[in-house]
C-alpha cells in the first residue's frame, strides 16, 4: 500500500494548523473541500444576483415605474450581470470541476493544491470587494457589464464604481487564470494509467477546453481594464475620443475576451449534461468523439467571432460578412453536440430523476437560445435586434436555460457524492417544474418585446408602446423562478440533514467518482485505479460485460504501489495570506491609489509568498 | 503521472507509450502555459501601441524621441543576459554550483543594467515632452514598455532569490527545475523585447 | 505537488539524457548579435523595404531564443504547442485589430 507523506507547514510563519473545525477550512488545500467552498460561495452570490434580478423585474413590471431611481437601476443591472457571470456561474462550474474532475481521472488531488486554495481565497475576497461597491460611500459599477467607453471615463462615471470594476475583475481574473493553469496540468498529467484523453469523461474534457479558453482569453480583458485604469487615474485617453482615443478599441479588446467568456460559461454545463444523460439513459454517450472534439472546435472558433457583438458600430461590409460567417459556423459543432445528446436519449431506458429533467431541459432551452443566436449572427437582422430585449432573451436562454439548468443537473447528480445523502426527488420535481415554467414565462416574451423595439438597459418605458402586458408577465415569471430557486435551497438544506444515505453509487454510474465512498476519503483512492475503457467503473462492476467490450479477463483494476510514497502538501495558511495581501492591494488601488494600503498589501503578499516558497522547498 | 513507473507487468495493463505528457515536469508545464497566456498580454499591449503610434504632438513622435542606437545597446544587453541565463542552467546541470551563482548574478546584473538604461531613456523622453498623458503615443509607449520593465524587475528579483537558494544548497545536478523555470520566464521577457524593439522602435513611422 | 517528486526523477532523468547535446549557446548569441546589428543597419537605410526585412529578422531572433535558449527544439512537443497557441492567438489579435481599425467604416459610412 502507498504511504502518504503530508508535508507540514514551514517558513516564516510556523503557525499550528488545524485538521478539523472551521479553521481547518481556512488552511485546506484539498480539492474536495475547496470545491465545496466554491459551490457554497457561488450559491450565495447566485442568490444575491437573483435578488438584483427581481429588483429589475419589479421596476419593469409596469410602465413609468419609480421603484428604482435611474442611477440605482444602472447599478442593479450592471451588478446583476457581473455577479452572475463572475461570482456565481463561473465559480460554480469551477466548484464542480474541483470536486469531481480529480476523482474522475483517478488522481489524488490537483497538480498544484496550494495554488488551488489561492484561487478560491482570491475569488472570495475579490467577490467581497466587489459587493462592497454597493455601499453608499462608493457606488457600484453602473455602465453595464461590458462597460463601453467613453461612458466609463471619469467625467461621465464619477463614482468609484468603475474603479471597483477595473480592480475587482482583475483580482477575479488572477483566480481564474491560476485555476485554469491548475486544471490544464492536472488533466493532462495526472490521469490514471490507461486513461488516455479519448477515454476521459466528457466533463473533464470540457473543463480542459474551458481552462485553455481562460488562459488565452482573459489577458485581452486584463489589458483593456488596465488601459481604462490609466484613463481614469492618470489622464490618458486610450478610450476617450476627446483626446484622440478610440472607444472601439475598448469594444474589440473586451469582446475578444467576452466572446470566449460565454463559451467558458456554457461548456462546463455541456460537460455535465454529457455525464448525466448517459447515466440516466442507461447507455453510453452517443458519439463520444464528436462530443469531445466539437467542444474543442467551439473553443477554437470562439476566438473568431467576437465582433458579432459590434455589428452596429460600422465595421464595414467585409468585417461584417466575415464575422457573420464565423458566427454561423460555430453553430455547426454546437448542433453536433445537440444531435449526439438526442442520440444518447434515443433508445435508452430513461430514468427521469431531477438531474435528468434538468439535463433534458438544458437541451430544449439551449436549442431555443441557439436559434435566437443564429438570427443575431446575421448583421442585417442584428441591426434591429441588437440592444433590444431580443438579446436579453437570447442570453438568458443560453445562460440560464443553458448554464444554470446544467449546473442544477450537476447539483442533483453529484450532491450524493459530495454529502453522502440523496436530495429529495419530490422537492426536486417541484423545483424543476416551478423553475422551468417561471423561466419560460420570464424570458420567452422578451423575444417579442425585442422585436417590438423595447431597448435594453432602460430603467423604465412609456405606456402604450406595446410593452406593458409582456413586461408584467415577465415580472410575474421572474418571481415564479425565484420560488423555484427557493425550493432548491430548501431541498439542499433539508437533504443535508434528512436525505437518505446515498452509498457510493446511487445512480449506477460508469465513471470513477462513483467507485469511491460518498463523501470520498481524503486522498480519494486507496490504490490508483487502472482504466481500460471510457466506462471504468462499469468495467469494475460488470466484468463479464466489460470482457465483451475488450477488457481482458483477469486484468487488475487497481495498482498496488508497495513502497511508493505519495507526496501531497499539507494544510497551510499561506494561500490565504497571499490572498489577503492581494485584497489589501486591490483596496489601495480602488481608493484612487491609497499608498498605505498598497504597501500593506504588497508586504502581506510578500510574507505569504515567502512562506509558500519555503514550504515548496521543504516538500 | 504519479505512478507510471510502477505499472505491474500484467500483459493486459496498458502502458501509454505514446502519451506525450509522460515525464513532463508539472511546474515546467505550468510555466509554459503561463507564458502562452503572457503572449496575449503583450500582444494586446503591442497592438495598442501600434494603433496609437501616430497620435502624437508635432515633432514628438516615435521617430523624434526614440533613441535607436541606445535602445539597440539595451537590446544587446538583454540578449547577452539570455546567454548568461542559459549558461547558468547548463552549469547546474553539470552540478557546478559556483558557476550557477556567477552566471545568475551576471544575468541579474545585466537585467539591472537594462532597467537602468530604460529609466535613463524614459527620463529623456519625458524631458522632451512625451509623457503618459501628453499624447496617445506616449500613453501606449510607456504602458507597453512599463509592463515589460516590470516583468524584467520581477525577473531580477526572482534570479536573486535563486542565487540565495543556491547558496543554501537548493540546487544540484538532479534538482534544477527551479532554475530552468526562472530561465524560461527570463528568456520570454527577452523575446518580448525582441518583438517590441522591432515593431515599436525600428518600424516606427518616419516623419 | 503529488507528482513532482516522482516526476522530477523521471523528468530529470529524461532531461539529463536530452541535455547531453547542449547547443552552442555562445554561437547562438553571436547569431543574435549579428541579426540585431543587421536590423539596426537596415533601419538606417530607408530605401530598403523595412517591414518585410525587419519582421523576418525579428522572427528569426525570437525563434532562436525560443528554440535554443528555451530548449523548445529539444523538449517535448507539448511545450511548443502550449507556447505556439499563445503566440498564434496573439498574432491573430494583432493582425485582425490592425485590419479592422484600418478599414473601419463608421456608422455614417
PDB file of C-alpha atoms in Angstrom, chain B residues 1-202:
ATOM      1  CA  UNK B   1       1.980  10.609 -13.978  1.00  0.00           C
ATOM      2  CA  UNK B   2       2.131   9.708 -10.311  1.00  0.00           C
ATOM      3  CA  UNK B   3       2.741   6.015 -10.538  1.00  0.00           C
ATOM      4  CA  UNK B   4       3.602   5.260 -14.117  1.00  0.00           C
ATOM      5  CA  UNK B   5       6.999   3.952 -13.111  1.00  0.00           C
ATOM      6  CA  UNK B   6       5.364   1.186 -11.129  1.00  0.00           C
ATOM      7  CA  UNK B   7       2.848  -0.320 -13.523  1.00  0.00           C
ATOM      8  CA  UNK B   8       2.644  -4.063 -12.896  1.00  0.00           C
ATOM      9  CA  UNK B   9       3.846  -6.423 -15.549  1.00  0.00           C
ATOM     10  CA  UNK B  10       0.462  -7.902 -16.436  1.00  0.00           C
ATOM     11  CA  UNK B  11       0.320  -8.078 -20.235  1.00  0.00           C
ATOM     12  CA  UNK B  12      -3.154  -6.545 -20.253  1.00  0.00           C
ATOM     13  CA  UNK B  13      -2.224  -3.409 -18.372  1.00  0.00           C
ATOM     14  CA  UNK B  14      -1.960  -0.636 -20.886  1.00  0.00           C
ATOM     15  CA  UNK B  15       1.266   1.261 -20.838  1.00  0.00           C
ATOM     16  CA  UNK B  16       0.774   4.567 -22.547  1.00  0.00           C
ATOM     17  CA  UNK B  17       3.960   4.605 -24.554  1.00  0.00           C
ATOM     18  CA  UNK B  18       2.541   7.193 -26.868  1.00  0.00           C
ATOM     19  CA  UNK B  19       1.273   9.529 -24.149  1.00  0.00           C
ATOM     20  CA  UNK B  20       3.017  12.807 -24.975  1.00  0.00           C
ATOM     21  CA  UNK B  21       2.637  14.093 -21.414  1.00  0.00           C
ATOM     22  CA  UNK B  22       4.719  11.389 -19.794  1.00  0.00           C
ATOM     23  CA  UNK B  23       7.772  12.553 -17.950  1.00  0.00           C
ATOM     24  CA  UNK B  24       6.991  16.252 -18.194  1.00  0.00           C
ATOM     25  CA  UNK B  25       7.580  18.166 -15.015  1.00  0.00           C
ATOM     26  CA  UNK B  26       4.344  19.717 -13.765  1.00  0.00           C
ATOM     27  CA  UNK B  27       5.944  23.029 -12.885  1.00  0.00           C
ATOM     28  CA  UNK B  28       7.555  23.386 -16.279  1.00  0.00           C
ATOM     29  CA  UNK B  29       4.171  22.577 -17.777  1.00  0.00           C
ATOM     30  CA  UNK B  30       2.569  25.274 -15.643  1.00  0.00           C
ATOM     31  CA  UNK B  31       5.185  27.838 -16.650  1.00  0.00           C
ATOM     32  CA  UNK B  32       4.774  27.176 -20.376  1.00  0.00           C
ATOM     33  CA  UNK B  33       1.004  27.548 -20.024  1.00  0.00           C
ATOM     34  CA  UNK B  34       1.533  30.810 -18.184  1.00  0.00           C
ATOM     35  CA  UNK B  35       3.886  32.035 -20.923  1.00  0.00           C
ATOM     36  CA  UNK B  36       1.250  31.201 -23.526  1.00  0.00           C
ATOM     37  CA  UNK B  37      -1.095  33.444 -21.611  1.00  0.00           C
ATOM     38  CA  UNK B  38       1.516  36.186 -21.356  1.00  0.00           C
ATOM     39  CA  UNK B  39       1.788  36.226 -25.156  1.00  0.00           C
ATOM     40  CA  UNK B  40      -1.744  37.611 -25.166  1.00  0.00           C
ATOM     41  CA  UNK B  41      -0.915  40.256 -22.547  1.00  0.00           C
ATOM     42  CA  UNK B  42       1.919  41.643 -24.582  1.00  0.00           C
ATOM     43  CA  UNK B  43       0.085  41.059 -27.854  1.00  0.00           C
ATOM     44  CA  UNK B  44      -2.729  43.322 -26.666  1.00  0.00           C
ATOM     45  CA  UNK B  45      -0.312  45.980 -25.450  1.00  0.00           C
ATOM     46  CA  UNK B  46       1.761  45.911 -28.634  1.00  0.00           C
ATOM     47  CA  UNK B  47      -1.410  46.139 -30.712  1.00  0.00           C
ATOM     48  CA  UNK B  48      -2.500  49.203 -28.776  1.00  0.00           C
ATOM     49  CA  UNK B  49       0.924  50.771 -29.216  1.00  0.00           C
ATOM     50  CA  UNK B  50       0.847  50.128 -32.962  1.00  0.00           C
ATOM     51  CA  UNK B  51      -2.640  51.555 -33.287  1.00  0.00           C
ATOM     52  CA  UNK B  52      -1.789  54.743 -31.452  1.00  0.00           C
ATOM     53  CA  UNK B  53       1.738  55.475 -32.517  1.00  0.00           C
ATOM     54  CA  UNK B  54       0.647  58.123 -34.986  1.00  0.00           C
ATOM     55  CA  UNK B  55      -1.232  60.038 -32.350  1.00  0.00           C
ATOM     56  CA  UNK B  56       1.366  62.466 -31.076  1.00  0.00           C
ATOM     57  CA  UNK B  57       2.157  66.118 -30.961  1.00  0.00           C
ATOM     58  CA  UNK B  58       4.077  67.530 -33.919  1.00  0.00           C
ATOM     59  CA  UNK B  59       7.759  66.818 -33.598  1.00  0.00           C
ATOM     60  CA  UNK B  60       7.188  64.481 -30.678  1.00  0.00           C
ATOM     61  CA  UNK B  61       6.555  61.233 -32.465  1.00  0.00           C
ATOM     62  CA  UNK B  62       8.402  57.955 -32.148  1.00  0.00           C
ATOM     63  CA  UNK B  63      10.841  58.865 -34.853  1.00  0.00           C
ATOM     64  CA  UNK B  64      11.732  62.042 -32.988  1.00  0.00           C
ATOM     65  CA  UNK B  65      12.117  60.917 -29.399  1.00  0.00           C
ATOM     66  CA  UNK B  66      13.194  57.300 -29.581  1.00  0.00           C
ATOM     67  CA  UNK B  67      16.926  56.752 -29.457  1.00  0.00           C
ATOM     68  CA  UNK B  68      17.592  53.745 -31.692  1.00  0.00           C
ATOM     69  CA  UNK B  69      21.318  53.299 -31.073  1.00  0.00           C
ATOM     70  CA  UNK B  70      20.896  53.472 -27.307  1.00  0.00           C
ATOM     71  CA  UNK B  71      17.959  51.104 -27.355  1.00  0.00           C
ATOM     72  CA  UNK B  72      19.905  48.753 -29.595  1.00  0.00           C
ATOM     73  CA  UNK B  73      22.550  48.668 -26.879  1.00  0.00           C
ATOM     74  CA  UNK B  74      19.848  47.744 -24.370  1.00  0.00           C
ATOM     75  CA  UNK B  75      18.652  45.029 -26.731  1.00  0.00           C
ATOM     76  CA  UNK B  76      22.176  43.596 -26.857  1.00  0.00           C
ATOM     77  CA  UNK B  77      22.360  43.681 -23.078  1.00  0.00           C
ATOM     78  CA  UNK B  78      19.154  41.736 -22.737  1.00  0.00           C
ATOM     79  CA  UNK B  79      20.203  39.190 -25.360  1.00  0.00           C
ATOM     80  CA  UNK B  80      23.511  38.775 -23.531  1.00  0.00           C
ATOM     81  CA  UNK B  81      21.575  38.186 -20.329  1.00  0.00           C
ATOM     82  CA  UNK B  82      19.750  35.326 -22.021  1.00  0.00           C
ATOM     83  CA  UNK B  83      23.113  33.797 -22.828  1.00  0.00           C
ATOM     84  CA  UNK B  84      24.279  34.094 -19.244  1.00  0.00           C
ATOM     85  CA  UNK B  85      20.970  32.642 -18.065  1.00  0.00           C
ATOM     86  CA  UNK B  86      21.246  29.551 -20.186  1.00  0.00           C
ATOM     87  CA  UNK B  87      24.884  29.161 -19.159  1.00  0.00           C
ATOM     88  CA  UNK B  88      23.725  29.257 -15.546  1.00  0.00           C
ATOM     89  CA  UNK B  89      21.318  26.416 -16.258  1.00  0.00           C
ATOM     90  CA  UNK B  90      23.962  24.438 -18.086  1.00  0.00           C
ATOM     91  CA  UNK B  91      26.270  24.923 -15.107  1.00  0.00           C
ATOM     92  CA  UNK B  92      23.904  23.461 -12.539  1.00  0.00           C
ATOM     93  CA  UNK B  93      23.020  20.648 -14.895  1.00  0.00           C
ATOM     94  CA  UNK B  94      26.685  19.727 -14.568  1.00  0.00           C
ATOM     95  CA  UNK B  95      26.470  20.206 -10.815  1.00  0.00           C
ATOM     96  CA  UNK B  96      28.631  23.339 -10.861  1.00  0.00           C
ATOM     97  CA  UNK B  97      27.039  25.480  -8.142  1.00  0.00           C
ATOM     98  CA  UNK B  98      29.640  28.226  -8.228  1.00  0.00           C
ATOM     99  CA  UNK B  99      29.217  28.830 -11.936  1.00  0.00           C
ATOM    100  CA  UNK B 100      25.460  28.736 -11.469  1.00  0.00           C
ATOM    101  CA  UNK B 101      25.634  31.523  -8.926  1.00  0.00           C
ATOM    102  CA  UNK B 102      28.060  33.543 -11.016  1.00  0.00           C
ATOM    103  CA  UNK B 103      26.037  33.306 -14.193  1.00  0.00           C
ATOM    104  CA  UNK B 104      22.802  34.033 -12.308  1.00  0.00           C
ATOM    105  CA  UNK B 105      24.357  37.139 -10.797  1.00  0.00           C
ATOM    106  CA  UNK B 106      25.591  38.169 -14.219  1.00  0.00           C
ATOM    107  CA  UNK B 107      22.085  37.764 -15.611  1.00  0.00           C
ATOM    108  CA  UNK B 108      20.560  39.764 -12.789  1.00  0.00           C
ATOM    109  CA  UNK B 109      23.254  42.384 -13.251  1.00  0.00           C
ATOM    110  CA  UNK B 110      22.606  42.687 -16.977  1.00  0.00           C
ATOM    111  CA  UNK B 111      18.889  42.885 -16.269  1.00  0.00           C
ATOM    112  CA  UNK B 112      19.532  45.706 -13.863  1.00  0.00           C
ATOM    113  CA  UNK B 113      21.643  47.491 -16.471  1.00  0.00           C
ATOM    114  CA  UNK B 114      18.726  47.134 -18.878  1.00  0.00           C
ATOM    115  CA  UNK B 115      16.376  48.650 -16.321  1.00  0.00           C
ATOM    116  CA  UNK B 116      18.786  51.445 -15.624  1.00  0.00           C
ATOM    117  CA  UNK B 117      19.081  52.143 -19.313  1.00  0.00           C
ATOM    118  CA  UNK B 118      15.296  52.135 -19.660  1.00  0.00           C
ATOM    119  CA  UNK B 119      14.949  54.546 -16.781  1.00  0.00           C
ATOM    120  CA  UNK B 120      17.509  56.828 -18.404  1.00  0.00           C
ATOM    121  CA  UNK B 121      15.777  56.695 -21.781  1.00  0.00           C
ATOM    122  CA  UNK B 122      12.367  57.317 -20.206  1.00  0.00           C
ATOM    123  CA  UNK B 123      13.622  60.353 -18.346  1.00  0.00           C
ATOM    124  CA  UNK B 124      14.971  61.803 -21.571  1.00  0.00           C
ATOM    125  CA  UNK B 125      11.712  61.184 -23.426  1.00  0.00           C
ATOM    126  CA  UNK B 126       9.700  62.729 -20.614  1.00  0.00           C
ATOM    127  CA  UNK B 127      12.071  65.688 -20.621  1.00  0.00           C
ATOM    128  CA  UNK B 128      11.335  66.228 -24.292  1.00  0.00           C
ATOM    129  CA  UNK B 129       7.642  66.427 -23.510  1.00  0.00           C
ATOM    130  CA  UNK B 130       6.266  62.975 -24.155  1.00  0.00           C
ATOM    131  CA  UNK B 131       4.563  61.544 -21.088  1.00  0.00           C
ATOM    132  CA  UNK B 132       1.831  59.054 -20.235  1.00  0.00           C
ATOM    133  CA  UNK B 133      -0.809  61.713 -20.519  1.00  0.00           C
ATOM    134  CA  UNK B 134       0.652  64.065 -23.115  1.00  0.00           C
ATOM    135  CA  UNK B 135      -0.296  62.005 -26.144  1.00  0.00           C
ATOM    136  CA  UNK B 136      -1.651  58.602 -27.069  1.00  0.00           C
ATOM    137  CA  UNK B 137       1.719  57.647 -28.459  1.00  0.00           C
ATOM    138  CA  UNK B 138       3.237  58.461 -25.065  1.00  0.00           C
ATOM    139  CA  UNK B 139       0.488  56.612 -23.216  1.00  0.00           C
ATOM    140  CA  UNK B 140       0.721  53.421 -25.215  1.00  0.00           C
ATOM    141  CA  UNK B 141       4.524  53.510 -25.410  1.00  0.00           C
ATOM    142  CA  UNK B 142       5.010  53.916 -21.682  1.00  0.00           C
ATOM    143  CA  UNK B 143       2.307  51.409 -20.789  1.00  0.00           C
ATOM    144  CA  UNK B 144       3.881  48.776 -23.016  1.00  0.00           C
ATOM    145  CA  UNK B 145       7.485  49.380 -22.003  1.00  0.00           C
ATOM    146  CA  UNK B 146       6.430  49.890 -18.398  1.00  0.00           C
ATOM    147  CA  UNK B 147       4.762  46.474 -18.359  1.00  0.00           C
ATOM    148  CA  UNK B 148       7.853  44.946 -19.907  1.00  0.00           C
ATOM    149  CA  UNK B 149      10.156  46.717 -17.461  1.00  0.00           C
ATOM    150  CA  UNK B 150       8.063  45.496 -14.538  1.00  0.00           C
ATOM    151  CA  UNK B 151       8.427  41.955 -15.840  1.00  0.00           C
ATOM    152  CA  UNK B 152      12.202  42.436 -16.022  1.00  0.00           C
ATOM    153  CA  UNK B 153      12.222  43.783 -12.486  1.00  0.00           C
ATOM    154  CA  UNK B 154      10.284  40.800 -11.161  1.00  0.00           C
ATOM    155  CA  UNK B 155      12.677  38.589 -13.085  1.00  0.00           C
ATOM    156  CA  UNK B 156      15.709  40.178 -11.431  1.00  0.00           C
ATOM    157  CA  UNK B 157      14.169  39.600  -8.008  1.00  0.00           C
ATOM    158  CA  UNK B 158      13.445  36.008  -8.945  1.00  0.00           C
ATOM    159  CA  UNK B 159      17.014  35.443 -10.116  1.00  0.00           C
ATOM    160  CA  UNK B 160      18.412  36.895  -6.914  1.00  0.00           C
ATOM    161  CA  UNK B 161      16.183  34.585  -4.903  1.00  0.00           C
ATOM    162  CA  UNK B 162      17.562  31.692  -6.971  1.00  0.00           C
ATOM    163  CA  UNK B 163      21.062  32.767  -6.008  1.00  0.00           C
ATOM    164  CA  UNK B 164      20.012  32.839  -2.373  1.00  0.00           C
ATOM    165  CA  UNK B 165      18.511  29.393  -2.665  1.00  0.00           C
ATOM    166  CA  UNK B 166      21.582  28.067  -4.362  1.00  0.00           C
ATOM    167  CA  UNK B 167      23.786  29.352  -1.558  1.00  0.00           C
ATOM    168  CA  UNK B 168      21.905  27.099   0.840  1.00  0.00           C
ATOM    169  CA  UNK B 169      22.261  24.091  -1.406  1.00  0.00           C
ATOM    170  CA  UNK B 170      18.884  24.329  -3.045  1.00  0.00           C
ATOM    171  CA  UNK B 171      20.007  23.186  -6.493  1.00  0.00           C
ATOM    172  CA  UNK B 172      22.124  20.350  -7.811  1.00  0.00           C
ATOM    173  CA  UNK B 173      22.536  18.297 -10.969  1.00  0.00           C
ATOM    174  CA  UNK B 174      19.399  16.318 -10.222  1.00  0.00           C
ATOM    175  CA  UNK B 175      17.269  19.151  -8.900  1.00  0.00           C
ATOM    176  CA  UNK B 176      17.451  22.266 -11.041  1.00  0.00           C
ATOM    177  CA  UNK B 177      13.904  22.707 -12.229  1.00  0.00           C
ATOM    178  CA  UNK B 178      13.614  25.998 -10.311  1.00  0.00           C
ATOM    179  CA  UNK B 179      16.478  27.470 -12.302  1.00  0.00           C
ATOM    180  CA  UNK B 180      15.057  26.140 -15.542  1.00  0.00           C
ATOM    181  CA  UNK B 181      11.672  27.726 -14.877  1.00  0.00           C
ATOM    182  CA  UNK B 182      13.205  31.060 -13.898  1.00  0.00           C
ATOM    183  CA  UNK B 183      15.160  30.820 -17.119  1.00  0.00           C
ATOM    184  CA  UNK B 184      12.066  30.223 -19.210  1.00  0.00           C
ATOM    185  CA  UNK B 185      10.477  33.341 -17.729  1.00  0.00           C
ATOM    186  CA  UNK B 186      13.632  35.344 -18.344  1.00  0.00           C
ATOM    187  CA  UNK B 187      14.011  34.249 -21.963  1.00  0.00           C
ATOM    188  CA  UNK B 188      10.362  35.028 -22.597  1.00  0.00           C
ATOM    189  CA  UNK B 189      10.847  38.571 -21.340  1.00  0.00           C
ATOM    190  CA  UNK B 190      13.789  38.804 -23.722  1.00  0.00           C
ATOM    191  CA  UNK B 191      11.718  37.525 -26.643  1.00  0.00           C
ATOM    192  CA  UNK B 192       9.079  40.161 -25.891  1.00  0.00           C
ATOM    193  CA  UNK B 193      11.768  42.815 -26.101  1.00  0.00           C
ATOM    194  CA  UNK B 194      12.938  41.414 -29.442  1.00  0.00           C
ATOM    195  CA  UNK B 195       9.404  41.974 -30.734  1.00  0.00           C
ATOM    196  CA  UNK B 196       8.981  45.401 -29.134  1.00  0.00           C
ATOM    197  CA  UNK B 197      12.340  46.602 -30.412  1.00  0.00           C
ATOM    198  CA  UNK B 198      11.450  45.696 -33.969  1.00  0.00           C
ATOM    199  CA  UNK B 199       7.797  46.665 -34.117  1.00  0.00           C
ATOM    200  CA  UNK B 200       7.755  49.745 -31.904  1.00  0.00           C
ATOM    201  CA  UNK B 201      11.261  51.164 -32.254  1.00  0.00           C
ATOM    202  CA  UNK B 202      12.657  50.146 -35.617  1.00  0.00           C
TER     203      UNK B 202
END
